[in-house]
Short mmCIF file of C-alpha atoms in Angstrom, two decimals:
data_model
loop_
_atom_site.label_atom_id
_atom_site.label_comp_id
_atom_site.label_asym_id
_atom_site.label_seq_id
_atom_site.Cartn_x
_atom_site.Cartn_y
_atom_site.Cartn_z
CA UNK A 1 126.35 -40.28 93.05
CA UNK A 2 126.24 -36.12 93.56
CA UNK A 3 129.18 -34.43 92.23
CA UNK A 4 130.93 -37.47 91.01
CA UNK A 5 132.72 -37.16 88.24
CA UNK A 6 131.66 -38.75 84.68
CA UNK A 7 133.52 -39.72 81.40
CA UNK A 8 132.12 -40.66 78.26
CA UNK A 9 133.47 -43.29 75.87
CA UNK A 10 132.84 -44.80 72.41
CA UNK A 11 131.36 -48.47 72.45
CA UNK A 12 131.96 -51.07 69.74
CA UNK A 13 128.73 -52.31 68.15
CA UNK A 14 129.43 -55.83 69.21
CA UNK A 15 130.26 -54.70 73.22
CA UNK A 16 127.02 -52.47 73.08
CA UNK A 17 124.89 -55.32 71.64
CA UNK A 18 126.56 -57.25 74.33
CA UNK A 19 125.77 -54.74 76.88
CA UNK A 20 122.33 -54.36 75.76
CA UNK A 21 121.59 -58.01 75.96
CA UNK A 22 123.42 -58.58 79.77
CA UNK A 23 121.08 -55.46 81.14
CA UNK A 24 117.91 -56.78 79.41
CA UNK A 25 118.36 -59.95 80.84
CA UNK A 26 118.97 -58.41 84.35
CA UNK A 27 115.82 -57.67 86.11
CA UNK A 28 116.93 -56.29 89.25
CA UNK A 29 117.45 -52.87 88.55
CA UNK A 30 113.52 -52.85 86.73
CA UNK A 31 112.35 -54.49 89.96
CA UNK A 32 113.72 -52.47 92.33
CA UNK A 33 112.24 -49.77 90.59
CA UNK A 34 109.07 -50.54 90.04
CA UNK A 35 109.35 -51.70 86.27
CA UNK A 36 108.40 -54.56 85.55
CA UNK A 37 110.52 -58.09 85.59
CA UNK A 38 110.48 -59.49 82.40
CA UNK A 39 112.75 -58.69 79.41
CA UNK A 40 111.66 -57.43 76.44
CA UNK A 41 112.17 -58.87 72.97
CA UNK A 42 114.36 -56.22 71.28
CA UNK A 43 114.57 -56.27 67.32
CA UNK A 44 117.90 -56.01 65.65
CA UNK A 45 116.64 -52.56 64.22
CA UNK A 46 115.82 -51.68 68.24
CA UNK A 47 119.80 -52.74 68.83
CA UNK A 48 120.86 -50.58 66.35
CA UNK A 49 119.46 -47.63 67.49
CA UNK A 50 120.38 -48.28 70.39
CA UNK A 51 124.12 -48.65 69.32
CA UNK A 52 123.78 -44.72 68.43
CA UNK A 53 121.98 -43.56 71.59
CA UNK A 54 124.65 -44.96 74.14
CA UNK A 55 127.37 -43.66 74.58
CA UNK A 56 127.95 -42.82 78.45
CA UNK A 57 129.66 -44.05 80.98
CA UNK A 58 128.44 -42.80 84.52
CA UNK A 59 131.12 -43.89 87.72
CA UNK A 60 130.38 -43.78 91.18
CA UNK A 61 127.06 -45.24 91.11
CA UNK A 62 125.65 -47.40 94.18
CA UNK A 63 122.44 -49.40 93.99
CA UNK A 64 119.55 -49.78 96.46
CA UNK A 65 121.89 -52.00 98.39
CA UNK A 66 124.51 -50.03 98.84
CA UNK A 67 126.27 -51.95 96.16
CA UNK A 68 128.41 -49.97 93.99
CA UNK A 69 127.38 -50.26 90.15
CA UNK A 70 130.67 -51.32 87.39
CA UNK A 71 130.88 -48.18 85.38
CA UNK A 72 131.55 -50.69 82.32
CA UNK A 73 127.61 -51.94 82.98
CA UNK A 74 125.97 -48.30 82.48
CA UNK A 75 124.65 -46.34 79.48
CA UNK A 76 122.96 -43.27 78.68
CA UNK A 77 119.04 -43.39 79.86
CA UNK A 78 119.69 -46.35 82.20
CA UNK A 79 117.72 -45.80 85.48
CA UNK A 80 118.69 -47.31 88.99
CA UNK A 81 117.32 -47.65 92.29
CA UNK A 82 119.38 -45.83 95.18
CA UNK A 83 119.68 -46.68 98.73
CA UNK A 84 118.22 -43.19 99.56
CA UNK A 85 115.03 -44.51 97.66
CA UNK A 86 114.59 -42.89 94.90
CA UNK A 87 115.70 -42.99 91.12
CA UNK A 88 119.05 -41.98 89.56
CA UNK A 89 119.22 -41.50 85.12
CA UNK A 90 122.47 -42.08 84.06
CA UNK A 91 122.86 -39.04 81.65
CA UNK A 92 125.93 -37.95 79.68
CA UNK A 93 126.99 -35.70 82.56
CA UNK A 94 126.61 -37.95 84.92
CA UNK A 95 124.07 -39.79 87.71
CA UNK A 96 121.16 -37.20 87.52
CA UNK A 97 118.93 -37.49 90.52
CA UNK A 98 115.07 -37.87 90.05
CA UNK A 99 114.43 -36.96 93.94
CA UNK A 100 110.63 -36.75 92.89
CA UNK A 101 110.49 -40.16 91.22
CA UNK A 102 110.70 -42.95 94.75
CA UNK A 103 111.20 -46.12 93.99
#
């Protein structure tokens, strides 16, 4: 995830409420990071905002198993586990490690 290189795009309301739903109902990533594994209930005025806040794209991303992460499944603020143990924030310039922040 250091140095790679990011692009940002413009989703759709519908494939961001789409988005939104598929990663809320994915528990994995919040597991493997110490969140916890049940979704929340988000309102349609939670969506919403949402819709404005995400707006990245980060590439090159690999979970804690190695696995690499489809660019077209991130978004700005979304927080992974690596396989060096310890969080990466998916930011509008990219994966931002958080080397102080272990998994």
């Amino acid at each position: 995830m250091r140095g790679a290189t990011q692009q940002t795009r413009h989703l759709t309301t519908s494939k961001m409420r789409r988005l939104v739903t598929g990663v809320l109902s994915l528990t994995l990533l919040t597991t493997g990071c110490g969140g916890t594994s049940e979704a929340e209930d988000f309102s349609q005025d939670s969506l919403a905002s949402m819709d404005q806040a995400v707006t990245c794209t980060c590439y090159y991303g690999y979970d804690q198993d190695h696995k690499p992460i489809p660019p077209s499944s991130t978004y700005c603020g979304m927080i992974v586990c690596s396989y060096a143990g310890y969080q990466f924030t998916c930011e509008s310039s990219g994966w931002v490690a958080h080397t102080n922040q272990p998994c």
